[in-house]
Tab-separated table of C-alpha atoms in Angstrom:
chain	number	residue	atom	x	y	z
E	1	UNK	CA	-88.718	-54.807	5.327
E	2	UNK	CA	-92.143	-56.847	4.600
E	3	UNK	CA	-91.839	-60.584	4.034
E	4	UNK	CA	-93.578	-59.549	0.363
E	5	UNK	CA	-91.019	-56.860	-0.209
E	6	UNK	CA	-88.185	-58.924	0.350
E	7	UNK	CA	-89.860	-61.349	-1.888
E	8	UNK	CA	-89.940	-58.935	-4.900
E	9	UNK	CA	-85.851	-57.653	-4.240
E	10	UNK	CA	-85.225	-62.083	-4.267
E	11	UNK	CA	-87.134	-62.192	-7.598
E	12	UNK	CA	-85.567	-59.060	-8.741
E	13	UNK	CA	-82.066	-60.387	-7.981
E	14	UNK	CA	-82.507	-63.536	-9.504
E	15	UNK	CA	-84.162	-62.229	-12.687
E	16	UNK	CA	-81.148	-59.463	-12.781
E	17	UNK	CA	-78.445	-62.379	-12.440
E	18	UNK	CA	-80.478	-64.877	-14.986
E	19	UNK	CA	-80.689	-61.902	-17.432
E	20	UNK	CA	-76.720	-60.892	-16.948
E	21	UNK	CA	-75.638	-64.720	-17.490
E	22	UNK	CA	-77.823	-65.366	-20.478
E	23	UNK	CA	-76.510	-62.275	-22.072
E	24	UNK	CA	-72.903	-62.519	-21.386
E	25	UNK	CA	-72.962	-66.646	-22.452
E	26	UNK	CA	-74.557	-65.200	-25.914
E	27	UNK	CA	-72.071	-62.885	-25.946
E	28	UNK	CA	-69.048	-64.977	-25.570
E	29	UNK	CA	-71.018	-67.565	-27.743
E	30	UNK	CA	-71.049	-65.745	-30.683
E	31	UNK	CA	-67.434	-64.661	-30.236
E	32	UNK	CA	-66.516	-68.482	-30.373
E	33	UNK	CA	-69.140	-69.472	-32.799
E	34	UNK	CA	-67.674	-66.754	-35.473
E	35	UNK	CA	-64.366	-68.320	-35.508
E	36	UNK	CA	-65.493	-71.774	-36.004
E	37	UNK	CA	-67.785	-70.993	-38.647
E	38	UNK	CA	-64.831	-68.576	-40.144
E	39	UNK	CA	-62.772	-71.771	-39.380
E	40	UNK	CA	-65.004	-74.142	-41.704
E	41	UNK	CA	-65.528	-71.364	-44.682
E	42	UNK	CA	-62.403	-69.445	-45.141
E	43	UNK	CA	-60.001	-69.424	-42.708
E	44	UNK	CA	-57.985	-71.944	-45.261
E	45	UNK	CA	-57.629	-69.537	-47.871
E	46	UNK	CA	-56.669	-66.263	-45.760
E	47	UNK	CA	-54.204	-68.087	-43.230
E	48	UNK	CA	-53.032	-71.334	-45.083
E	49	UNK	CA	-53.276	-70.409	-48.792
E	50	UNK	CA	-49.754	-71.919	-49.503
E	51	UNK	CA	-51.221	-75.297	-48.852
E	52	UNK	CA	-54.028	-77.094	-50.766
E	53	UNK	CA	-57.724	-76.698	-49.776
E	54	UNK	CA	-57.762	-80.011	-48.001
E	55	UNK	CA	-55.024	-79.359	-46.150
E	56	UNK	CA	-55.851	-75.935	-45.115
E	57	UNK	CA	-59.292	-76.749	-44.171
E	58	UNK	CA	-57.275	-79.403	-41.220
E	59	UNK	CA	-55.371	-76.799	-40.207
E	60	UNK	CA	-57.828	-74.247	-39.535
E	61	UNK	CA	-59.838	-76.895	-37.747
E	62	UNK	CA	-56.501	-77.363	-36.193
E	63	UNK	CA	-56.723	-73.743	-34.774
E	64	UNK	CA	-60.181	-74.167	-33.996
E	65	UNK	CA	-59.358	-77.204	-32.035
E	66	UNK	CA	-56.632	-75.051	-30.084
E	67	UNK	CA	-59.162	-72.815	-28.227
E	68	UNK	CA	-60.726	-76.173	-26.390
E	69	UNK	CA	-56.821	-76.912	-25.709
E	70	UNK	CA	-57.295	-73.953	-23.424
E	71	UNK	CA	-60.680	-74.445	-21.906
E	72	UNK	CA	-59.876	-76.661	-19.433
E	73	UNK	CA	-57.054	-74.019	-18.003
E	74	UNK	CA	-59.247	-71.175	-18.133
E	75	UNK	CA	-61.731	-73.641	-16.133
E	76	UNK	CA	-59.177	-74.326	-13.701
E	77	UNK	CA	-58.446	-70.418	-13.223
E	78	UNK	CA	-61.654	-69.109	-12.930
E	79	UNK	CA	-62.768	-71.535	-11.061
E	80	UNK	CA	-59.897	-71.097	-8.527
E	81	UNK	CA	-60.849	-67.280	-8.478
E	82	UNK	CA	-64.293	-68.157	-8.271
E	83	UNK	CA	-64.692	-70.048	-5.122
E	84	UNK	CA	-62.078	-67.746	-3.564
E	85	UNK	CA	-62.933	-64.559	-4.848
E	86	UNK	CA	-66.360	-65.008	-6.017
E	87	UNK	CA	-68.448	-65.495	-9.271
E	88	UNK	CA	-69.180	-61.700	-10.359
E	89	UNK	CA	-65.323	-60.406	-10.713
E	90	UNK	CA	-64.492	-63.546	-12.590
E	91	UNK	CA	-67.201	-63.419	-15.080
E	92	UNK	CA	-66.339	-59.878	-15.781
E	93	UNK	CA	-62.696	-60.671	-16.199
E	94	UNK	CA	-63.607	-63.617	-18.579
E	95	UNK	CA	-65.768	-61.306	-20.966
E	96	UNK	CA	-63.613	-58.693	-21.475
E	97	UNK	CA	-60.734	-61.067	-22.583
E	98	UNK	CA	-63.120	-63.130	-24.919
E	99	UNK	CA	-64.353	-59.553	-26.218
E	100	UNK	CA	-60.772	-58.219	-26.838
E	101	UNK	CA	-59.202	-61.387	-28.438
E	102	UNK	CA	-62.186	-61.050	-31.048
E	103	UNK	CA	-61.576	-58.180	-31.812
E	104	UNK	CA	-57.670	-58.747	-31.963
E	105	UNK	CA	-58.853	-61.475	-34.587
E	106	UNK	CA	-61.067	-58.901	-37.244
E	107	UNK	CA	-58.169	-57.069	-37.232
E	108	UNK	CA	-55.303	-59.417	-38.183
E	109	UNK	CA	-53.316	-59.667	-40.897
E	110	UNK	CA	-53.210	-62.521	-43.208
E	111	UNK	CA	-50.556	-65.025	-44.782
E	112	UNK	CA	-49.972	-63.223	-47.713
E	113	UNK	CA	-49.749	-60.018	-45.903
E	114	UNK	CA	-47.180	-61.097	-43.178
E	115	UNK	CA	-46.276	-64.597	-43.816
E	116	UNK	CA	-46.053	-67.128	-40.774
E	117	UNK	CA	-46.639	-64.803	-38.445
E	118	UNK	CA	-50.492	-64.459	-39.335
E	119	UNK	CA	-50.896	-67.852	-38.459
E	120	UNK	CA	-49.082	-67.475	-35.543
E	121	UNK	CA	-50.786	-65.135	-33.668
E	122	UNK	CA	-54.358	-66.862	-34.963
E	123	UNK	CA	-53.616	-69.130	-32.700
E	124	UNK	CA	-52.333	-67.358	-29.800
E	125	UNK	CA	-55.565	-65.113	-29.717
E	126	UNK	CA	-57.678	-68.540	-30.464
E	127	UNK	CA	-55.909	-69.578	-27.099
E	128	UNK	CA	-57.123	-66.750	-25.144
E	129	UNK	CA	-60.428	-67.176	-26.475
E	130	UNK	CA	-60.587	-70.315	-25.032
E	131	UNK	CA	-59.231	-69.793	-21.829
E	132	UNK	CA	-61.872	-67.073	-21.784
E	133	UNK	CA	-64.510	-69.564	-22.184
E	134	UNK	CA	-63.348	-72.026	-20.724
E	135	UNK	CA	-64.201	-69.931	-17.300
E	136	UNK	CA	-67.629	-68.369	-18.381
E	137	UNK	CA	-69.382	-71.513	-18.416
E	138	UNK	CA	-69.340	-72.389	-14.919
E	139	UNK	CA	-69.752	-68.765	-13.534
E	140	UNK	CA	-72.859	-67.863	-15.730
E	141	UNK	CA	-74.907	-71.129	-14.818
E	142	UNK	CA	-73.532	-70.868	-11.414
E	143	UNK	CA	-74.931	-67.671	-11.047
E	144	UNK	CA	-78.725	-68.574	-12.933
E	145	UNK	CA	-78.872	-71.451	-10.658
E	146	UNK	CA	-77.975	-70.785	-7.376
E	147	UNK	CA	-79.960	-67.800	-7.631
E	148	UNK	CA	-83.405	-70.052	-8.962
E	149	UNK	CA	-86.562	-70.340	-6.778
E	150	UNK	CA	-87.468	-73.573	-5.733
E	151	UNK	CA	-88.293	-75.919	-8.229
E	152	UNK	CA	-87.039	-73.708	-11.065
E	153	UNK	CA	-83.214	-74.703	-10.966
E	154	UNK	CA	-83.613	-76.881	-14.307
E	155	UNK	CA	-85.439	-74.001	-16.040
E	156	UNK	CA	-83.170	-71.030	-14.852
E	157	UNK	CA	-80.157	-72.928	-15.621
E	158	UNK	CA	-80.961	-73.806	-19.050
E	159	UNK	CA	-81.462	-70.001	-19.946
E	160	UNK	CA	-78.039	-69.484	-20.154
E	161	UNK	CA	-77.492	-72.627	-22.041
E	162	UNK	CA	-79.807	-70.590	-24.415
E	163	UNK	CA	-76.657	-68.737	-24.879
E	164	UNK	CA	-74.430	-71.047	-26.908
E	165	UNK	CA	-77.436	-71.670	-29.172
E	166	UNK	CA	-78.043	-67.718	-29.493
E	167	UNK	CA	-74.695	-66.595	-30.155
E	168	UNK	CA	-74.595	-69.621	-32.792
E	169	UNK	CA	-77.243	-67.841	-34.253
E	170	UNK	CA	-76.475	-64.392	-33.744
E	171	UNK	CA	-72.727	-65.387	-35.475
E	172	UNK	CA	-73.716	-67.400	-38.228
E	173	UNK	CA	-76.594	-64.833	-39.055
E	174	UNK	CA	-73.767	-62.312	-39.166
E	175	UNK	CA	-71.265	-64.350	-41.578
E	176	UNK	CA	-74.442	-65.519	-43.587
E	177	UNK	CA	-74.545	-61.499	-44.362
E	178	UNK	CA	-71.006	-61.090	-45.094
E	179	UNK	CA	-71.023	-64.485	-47.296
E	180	UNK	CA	-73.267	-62.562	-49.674
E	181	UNK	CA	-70.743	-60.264	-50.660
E	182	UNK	CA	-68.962	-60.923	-53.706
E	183	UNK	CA	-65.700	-63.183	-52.999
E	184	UNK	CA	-63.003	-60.929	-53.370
E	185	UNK	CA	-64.480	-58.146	-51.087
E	186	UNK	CA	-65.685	-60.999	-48.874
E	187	UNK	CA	-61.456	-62.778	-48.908
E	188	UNK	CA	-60.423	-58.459	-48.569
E	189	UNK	CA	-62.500	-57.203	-45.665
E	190	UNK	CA	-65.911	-58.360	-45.081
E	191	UNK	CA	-64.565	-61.570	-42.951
E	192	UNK	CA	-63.583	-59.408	-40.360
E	193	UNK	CA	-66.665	-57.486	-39.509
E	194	UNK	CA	-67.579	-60.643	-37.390
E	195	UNK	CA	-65.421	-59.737	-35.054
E	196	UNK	CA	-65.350	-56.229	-34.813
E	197	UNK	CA	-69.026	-56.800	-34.038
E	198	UNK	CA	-67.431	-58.183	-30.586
E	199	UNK	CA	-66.193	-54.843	-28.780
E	200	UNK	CA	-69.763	-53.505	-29.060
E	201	UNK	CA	-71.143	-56.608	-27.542
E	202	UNK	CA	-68.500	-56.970	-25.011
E	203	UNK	CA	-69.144	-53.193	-23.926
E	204	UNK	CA	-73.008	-54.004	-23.616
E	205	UNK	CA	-72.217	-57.224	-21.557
E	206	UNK	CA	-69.872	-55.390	-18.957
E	207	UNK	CA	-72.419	-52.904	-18.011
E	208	UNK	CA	-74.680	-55.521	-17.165
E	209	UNK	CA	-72.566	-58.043	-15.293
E	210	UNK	CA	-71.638	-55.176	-12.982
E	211	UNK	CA	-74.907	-54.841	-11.822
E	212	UNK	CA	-75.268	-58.260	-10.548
E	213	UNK	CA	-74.651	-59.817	-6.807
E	214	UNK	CA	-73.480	-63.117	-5.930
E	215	UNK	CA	-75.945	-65.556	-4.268
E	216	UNK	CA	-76.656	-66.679	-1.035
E	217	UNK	CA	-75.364	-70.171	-1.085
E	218	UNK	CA	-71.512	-69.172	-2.165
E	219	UNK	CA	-71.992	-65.788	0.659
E	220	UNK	CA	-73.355	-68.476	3.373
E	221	UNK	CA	-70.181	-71.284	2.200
E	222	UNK	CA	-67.717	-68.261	2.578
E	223	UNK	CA	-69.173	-67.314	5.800
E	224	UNK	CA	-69.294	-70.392	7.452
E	225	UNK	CA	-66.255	-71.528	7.030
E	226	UNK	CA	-63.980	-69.091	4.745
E	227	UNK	CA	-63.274	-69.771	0.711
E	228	UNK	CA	-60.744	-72.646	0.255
E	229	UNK	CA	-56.773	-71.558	0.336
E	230	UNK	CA	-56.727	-74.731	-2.805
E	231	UNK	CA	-60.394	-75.163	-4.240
E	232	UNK	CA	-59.096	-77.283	-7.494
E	233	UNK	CA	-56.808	-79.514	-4.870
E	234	UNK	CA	-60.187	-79.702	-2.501
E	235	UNK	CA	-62.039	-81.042	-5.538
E	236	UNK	CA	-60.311	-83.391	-6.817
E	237	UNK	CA	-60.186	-84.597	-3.178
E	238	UNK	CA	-63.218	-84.875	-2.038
E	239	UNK	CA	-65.398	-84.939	-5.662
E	240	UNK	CA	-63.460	-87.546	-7.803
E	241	UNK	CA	-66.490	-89.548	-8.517
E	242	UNK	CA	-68.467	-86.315	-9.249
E	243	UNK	CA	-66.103	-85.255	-11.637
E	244	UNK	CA	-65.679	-88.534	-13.471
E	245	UNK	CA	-69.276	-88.078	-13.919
E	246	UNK	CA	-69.746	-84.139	-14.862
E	247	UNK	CA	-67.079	-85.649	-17.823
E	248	UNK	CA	-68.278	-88.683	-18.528
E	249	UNK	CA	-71.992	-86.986	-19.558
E	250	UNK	CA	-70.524	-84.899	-21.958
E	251	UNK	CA	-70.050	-87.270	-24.827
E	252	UNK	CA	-73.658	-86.818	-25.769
E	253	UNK	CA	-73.034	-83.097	-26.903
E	254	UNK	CA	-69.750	-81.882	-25.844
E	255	UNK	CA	-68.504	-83.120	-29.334
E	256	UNK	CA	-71.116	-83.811	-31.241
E	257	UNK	CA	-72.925	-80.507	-31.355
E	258	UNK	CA	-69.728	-79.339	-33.452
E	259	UNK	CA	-70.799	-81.818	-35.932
E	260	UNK	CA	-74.068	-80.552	-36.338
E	261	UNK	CA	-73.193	-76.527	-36.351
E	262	UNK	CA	-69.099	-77.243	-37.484
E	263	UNK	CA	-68.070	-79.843	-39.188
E	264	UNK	CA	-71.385	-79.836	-41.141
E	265	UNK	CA	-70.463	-76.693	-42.789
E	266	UNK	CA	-67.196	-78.356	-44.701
E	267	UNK	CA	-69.138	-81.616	-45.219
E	268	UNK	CA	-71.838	-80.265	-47.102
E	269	UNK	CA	-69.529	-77.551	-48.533
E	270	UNK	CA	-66.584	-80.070	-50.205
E	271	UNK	CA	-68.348	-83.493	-49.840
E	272	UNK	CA	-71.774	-82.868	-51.137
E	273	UNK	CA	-71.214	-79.296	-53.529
E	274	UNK	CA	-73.970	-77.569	-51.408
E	275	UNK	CA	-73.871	-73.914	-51.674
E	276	UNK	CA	-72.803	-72.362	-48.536
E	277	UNK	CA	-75.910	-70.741	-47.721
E	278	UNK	CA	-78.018	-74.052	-47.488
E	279	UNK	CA	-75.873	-74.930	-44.692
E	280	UNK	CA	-75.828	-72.022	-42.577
E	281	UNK	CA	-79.409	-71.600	-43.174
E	282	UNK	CA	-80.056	-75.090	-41.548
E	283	UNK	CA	-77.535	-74.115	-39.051
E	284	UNK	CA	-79.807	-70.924	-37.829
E	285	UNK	CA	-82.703	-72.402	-37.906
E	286	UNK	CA	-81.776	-75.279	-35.505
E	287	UNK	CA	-79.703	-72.862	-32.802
E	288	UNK	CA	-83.440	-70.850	-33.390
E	289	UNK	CA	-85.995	-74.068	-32.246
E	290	UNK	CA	-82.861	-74.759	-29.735
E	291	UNK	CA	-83.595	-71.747	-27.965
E	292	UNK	CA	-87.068	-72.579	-27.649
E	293	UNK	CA	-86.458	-76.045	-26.990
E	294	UNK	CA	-84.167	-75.969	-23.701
E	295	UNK	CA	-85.966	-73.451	-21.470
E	296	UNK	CA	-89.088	-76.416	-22.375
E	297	UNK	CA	-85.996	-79.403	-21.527
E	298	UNK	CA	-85.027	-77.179	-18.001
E	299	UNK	CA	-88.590	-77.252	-16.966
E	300	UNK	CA	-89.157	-81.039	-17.955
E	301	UNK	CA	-86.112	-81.971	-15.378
E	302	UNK	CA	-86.946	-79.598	-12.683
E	303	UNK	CA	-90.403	-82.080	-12.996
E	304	UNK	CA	-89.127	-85.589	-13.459
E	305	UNK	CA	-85.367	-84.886	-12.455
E	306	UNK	CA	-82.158	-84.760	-14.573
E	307	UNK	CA	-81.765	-88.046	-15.445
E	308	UNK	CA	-84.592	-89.102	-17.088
E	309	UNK	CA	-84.203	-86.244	-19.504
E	310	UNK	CA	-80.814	-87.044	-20.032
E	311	UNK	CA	-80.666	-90.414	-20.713
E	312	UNK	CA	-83.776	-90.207	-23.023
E	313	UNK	CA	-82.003	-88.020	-25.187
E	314	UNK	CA	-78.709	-89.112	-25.314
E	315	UNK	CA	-80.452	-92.484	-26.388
E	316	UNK	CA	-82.527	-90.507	-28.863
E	317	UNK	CA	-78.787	-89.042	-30.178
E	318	UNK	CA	-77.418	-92.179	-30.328
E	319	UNK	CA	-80.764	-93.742	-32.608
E	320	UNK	CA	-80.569	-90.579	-34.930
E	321	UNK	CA	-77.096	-89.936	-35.918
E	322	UNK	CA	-77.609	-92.359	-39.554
E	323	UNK	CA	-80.978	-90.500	-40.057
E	324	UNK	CA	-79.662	-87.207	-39.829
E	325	UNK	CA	-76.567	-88.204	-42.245
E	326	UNK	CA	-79.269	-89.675	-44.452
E	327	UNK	CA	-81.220	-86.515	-44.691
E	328	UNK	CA	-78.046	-84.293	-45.254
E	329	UNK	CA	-76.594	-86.642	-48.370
E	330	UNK	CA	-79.716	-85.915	-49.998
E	331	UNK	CA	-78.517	-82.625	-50.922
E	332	UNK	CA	-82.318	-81.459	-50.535
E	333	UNK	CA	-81.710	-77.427	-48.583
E	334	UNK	CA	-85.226	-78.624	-46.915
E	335	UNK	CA	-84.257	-81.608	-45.564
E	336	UNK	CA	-80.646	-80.525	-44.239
E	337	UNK	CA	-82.701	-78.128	-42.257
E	338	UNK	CA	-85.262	-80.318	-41.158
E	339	UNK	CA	-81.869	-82.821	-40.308
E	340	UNK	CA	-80.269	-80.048	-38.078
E	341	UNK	CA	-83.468	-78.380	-36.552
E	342	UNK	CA	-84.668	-81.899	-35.113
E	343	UNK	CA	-81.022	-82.803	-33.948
E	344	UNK	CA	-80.573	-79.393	-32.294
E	345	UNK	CA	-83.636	-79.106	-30.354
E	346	UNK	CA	-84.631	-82.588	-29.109
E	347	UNK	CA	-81.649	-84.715	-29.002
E	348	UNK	CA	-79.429	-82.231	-28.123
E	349	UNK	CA	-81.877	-80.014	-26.276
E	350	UNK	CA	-82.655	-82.479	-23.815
E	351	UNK	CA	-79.336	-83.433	-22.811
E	352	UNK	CA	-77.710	-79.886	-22.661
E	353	UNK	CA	-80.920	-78.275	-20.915
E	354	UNK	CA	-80.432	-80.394	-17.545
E	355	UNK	CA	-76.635	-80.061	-17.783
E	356	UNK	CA	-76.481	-76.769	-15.770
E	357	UNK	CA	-78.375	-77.588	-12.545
E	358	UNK	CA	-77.388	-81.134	-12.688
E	359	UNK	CA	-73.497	-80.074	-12.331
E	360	UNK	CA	-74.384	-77.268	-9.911
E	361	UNK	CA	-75.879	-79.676	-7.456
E	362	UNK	CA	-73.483	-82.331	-7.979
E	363	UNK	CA	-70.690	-80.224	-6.348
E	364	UNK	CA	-70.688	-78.571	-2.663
E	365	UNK	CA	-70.950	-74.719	-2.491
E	366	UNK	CA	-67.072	-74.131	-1.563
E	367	UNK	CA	-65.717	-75.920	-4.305
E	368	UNK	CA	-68.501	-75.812	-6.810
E	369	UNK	CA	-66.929	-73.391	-9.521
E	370	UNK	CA	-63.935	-75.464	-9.629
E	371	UNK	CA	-65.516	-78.792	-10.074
E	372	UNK	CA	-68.243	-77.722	-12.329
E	373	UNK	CA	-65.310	-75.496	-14.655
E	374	UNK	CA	-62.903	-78.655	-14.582
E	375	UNK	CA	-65.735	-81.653	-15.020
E	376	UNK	CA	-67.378	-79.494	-18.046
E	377	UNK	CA	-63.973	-77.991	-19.966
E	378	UNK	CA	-62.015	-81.688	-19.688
E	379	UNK	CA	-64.752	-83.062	-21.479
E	380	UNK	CA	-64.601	-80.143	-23.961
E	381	UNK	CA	-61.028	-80.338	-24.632
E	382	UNK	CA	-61.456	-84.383	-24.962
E	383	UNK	CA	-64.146	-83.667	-26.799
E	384	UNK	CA	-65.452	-80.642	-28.822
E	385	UNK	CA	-62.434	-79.147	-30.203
E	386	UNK	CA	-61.170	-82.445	-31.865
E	387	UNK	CA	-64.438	-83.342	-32.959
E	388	UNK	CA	-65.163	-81.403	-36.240
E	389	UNK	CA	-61.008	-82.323	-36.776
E	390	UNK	CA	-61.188	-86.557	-36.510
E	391	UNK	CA	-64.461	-86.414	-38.262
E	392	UNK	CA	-63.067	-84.610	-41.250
E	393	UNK	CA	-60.266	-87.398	-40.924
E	394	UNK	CA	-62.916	-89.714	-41.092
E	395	UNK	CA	-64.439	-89.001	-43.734
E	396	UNK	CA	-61.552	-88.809	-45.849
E	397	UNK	CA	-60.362	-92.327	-44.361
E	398	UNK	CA	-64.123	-93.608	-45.732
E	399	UNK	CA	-63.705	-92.243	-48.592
E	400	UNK	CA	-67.016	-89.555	-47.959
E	401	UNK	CA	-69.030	-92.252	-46.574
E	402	UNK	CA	-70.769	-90.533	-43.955
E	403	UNK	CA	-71.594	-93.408	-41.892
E	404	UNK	CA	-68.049	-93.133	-40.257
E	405	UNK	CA	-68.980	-89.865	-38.337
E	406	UNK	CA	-72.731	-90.986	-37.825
E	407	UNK	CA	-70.909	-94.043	-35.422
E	408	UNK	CA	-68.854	-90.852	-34.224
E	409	UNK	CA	-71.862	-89.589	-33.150
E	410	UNK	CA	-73.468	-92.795	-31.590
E	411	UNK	CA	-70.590	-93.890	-29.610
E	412	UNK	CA	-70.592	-90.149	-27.963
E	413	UNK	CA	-74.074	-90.225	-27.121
E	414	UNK	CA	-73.726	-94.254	-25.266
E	415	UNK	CA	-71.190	-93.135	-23.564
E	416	UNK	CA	-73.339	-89.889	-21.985
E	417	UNK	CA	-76.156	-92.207	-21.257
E	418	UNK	CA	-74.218	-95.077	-19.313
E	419	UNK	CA	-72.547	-91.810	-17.160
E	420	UNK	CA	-75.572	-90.651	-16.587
E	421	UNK	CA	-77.109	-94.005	-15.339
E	422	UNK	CA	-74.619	-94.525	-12.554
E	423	UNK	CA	-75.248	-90.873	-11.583
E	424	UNK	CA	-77.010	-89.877	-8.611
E	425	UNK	CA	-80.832	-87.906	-9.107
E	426	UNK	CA	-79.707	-84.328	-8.119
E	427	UNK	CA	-82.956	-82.022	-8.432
E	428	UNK	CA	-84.114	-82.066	-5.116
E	429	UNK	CA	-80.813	-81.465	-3.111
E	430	UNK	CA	-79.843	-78.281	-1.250
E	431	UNK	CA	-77.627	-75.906	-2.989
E	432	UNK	CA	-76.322	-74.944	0.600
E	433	UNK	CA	-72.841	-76.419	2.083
E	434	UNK	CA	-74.357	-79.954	3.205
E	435	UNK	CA	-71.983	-80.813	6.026
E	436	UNK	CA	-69.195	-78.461	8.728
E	437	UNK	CA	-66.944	-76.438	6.062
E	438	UNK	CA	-64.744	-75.360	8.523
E	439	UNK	CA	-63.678	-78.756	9.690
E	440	UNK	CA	-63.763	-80.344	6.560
E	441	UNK	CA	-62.107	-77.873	4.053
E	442	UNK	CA	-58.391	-78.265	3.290
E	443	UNK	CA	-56.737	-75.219	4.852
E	444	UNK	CA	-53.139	-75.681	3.327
């Protein structure tokens, strides 16, 4: 075969693989968007209507908090299975159980219909949503980035970053739909079509993650020296500084991006009598600009290098968090989307955009699912599914001040930045195994 021929099957490859992980991370996206935004409108009245609003709005945030709970195990699983097995049969076991929990979830019944139980198994299905997740993350930027040409890591690897921010959109455009239907059809039926949506998607999303291969660097790691009998032991080993770091960096958005697409929703909702709509307009349009904005963010890195990027917006978070509150509590629909369109694409743009390649060259080829899946799901378990929960506590401890979850906000974003700064520049390392696997792996 010609050295130009290969060249197109590479490009072919990679553009197969960064099409596959986009798609399934919007996919499983929107499955996990749907509930939270379900969670924040009316999951208090159709699983916790013997308790007052307040109090049912916790608990469903309580629920929605339980699907992070079991991110960091579904990390730990997949990425097991990952670096032993490799990343293709992992990502398709991942989708199909986010896809049939989903579905499981449009088709419950509620508290009045069967009592304790409805509650129940909301959270049991919430819990394999998460653990579903938890171990798509690190397969489907695995896969865009190892697969990148040279120089494009940043930019490939934000692509399916893309995906959180287009199943964001994709769900709340859905539930913006169904919220126009009059209440009591809305309370009856038109909650769940959501997430019957999700067995069509998940269908879609199978046939093309079947299709893809895995990528050089993992083959060449496996064939120098054999997968790893104990990947997550190996890790934690040999990468404890690496993963203090991979956690550490995810204060910026690992919480607070719930604020701006979650807890958002109730706060304008029950603190500020907004109509629903305002907010999940604002909502779309910033997961819309996001998608524009982090391919742009990728590309920046892959030119000045992660941290830069990083630590300019984390800072930029940090500076923003009382502005954005201020432009929310003017109750203006305008200005609450002008609020969450610049906090979604430049703040949070630029430090989710560099997040993928950074973690996939922080880690050695061997063990990279596993410390990639563990150092990104601790911090969302520490992080994102408490988030919208303390700062609904928050603001009823101020009293609806918002300035309570604008520090929220700050302090998460410091934190990134000083993680960052005693972080290593990554974008011009070797994705390939750096040093003798065979001697250096843990074999029992």
């Amino acid at each position: 075969m010609s050295s130009n021929a290969t060249t197109r099957t590479g490009a072919s490859s990679a553009s197969r693989t960064l099409t596959s992980s986009t798609i399934g991370s919007v996919i499983e996206w929107y499955d996990f968007t749907i509930y939270g935004t379900a969670a924040a409108l009316i999951f208090n009245q159709l699983f916790f209507s013997d308790i007052s609003p307040a109090a049912g709005t916790l608990a469903a945030f309580g629920t929605f908090a339980a699907g992070f709970i079991a991110r960091p195990l579904g990390g730990f699983v997949a990425g097991h299975y990952g670096d032993r097995l490799g990343r293709k049969a992992t990502l398709v076991t991942t989708l199909t159980l986010m896809g049939g929990s989903t579905t499981l979830i449009g088709l419950l019944p509620t508290y009045q219909q069967i009592g304790l139980a409805s509650p129940a198994l909301l959270v049991l299905l919430r819990l394999v949503q998460g653990f579903a997740v938890g171990g798509e993350w690190g397969g489907a930027v695995l896969m865009a980035v190892e697969h990148a040409p040279d120089g494009k890591r940043g930019r490939y690897g934000a692509w399916p970053q893309t995906g959180v921010s287009a199943g964001l959109l994709l769900g709340t455009g859905v539930f913006s739909i169904v919220s126009l239907l009059p209440e009591p059809q809305l309370i009856s039926w038109g909650w769940r079509i959501p997430f019957l949506v999700s067995i069509v998607l998940a269908v879609v999303g199978l046939y093309i993650r079947f299709r893809i291969t895995e990528s050089e660097s993992f083959a060449a790691a496996i064939e120098s020296g054999g997968p790893p009998r104990r990947p997550l032991v190996e890790v934690l080993r040999t990468h404890p500084k690496q993963l203090l770091i991979a956690i550490g960096v995810r204060f910026a958005e690992g919480g607070n991006y719930y604020v701006f697409t979650v807890f958002i929703l109730t706060y304008l909702t029950q603190q500020l009598d907004v109509p629903r709509q305002a907010g999940l307009t604002g909502v779309m349009l910033g997961a819309a600009l996001n998608i524009v904005a982090l391919p742009l963010w990728g590309a920046v890195s892959d030119r000045l290098g992660r941290r830069p990027v990083f630590i300019g917006g984390a800072l930029f978070m940090a500076a923003y968090a009382w502005p954005f509150f201020w432009l929310v509590d003017t109750r203006s629909p305008a200005l609450i989307a002008l609020a969450l369109a610049i906090a979604l694409a430049v703040p949070h743009g630029a430090v989710f955009a560099p997040i993928a390649a950074f973690y996939t060259e922080l880690f050695e080829p061997h063990v990279r699912y596993s410390g990639v899946s563990i150092g990104y799901q601790i911090g969302s378990v520490l992080l994102g599914g408490f988030t919208p929960l303390l700062a609904t506590s928050l603001i009823l401890w101020s009293g609806g001040a918002s300035w309570s979850v604008a520090a929220l906000v700050a302090a998460g974003a410091l934190i990134a930045a000083a993680s960052m700064f005693a972080a290593p520049e990554t974008f011009r390392r070797s994705l390939f195994a750096t040093r003798n696997a065979p001697q250096q792996r843990s074999r029992v």
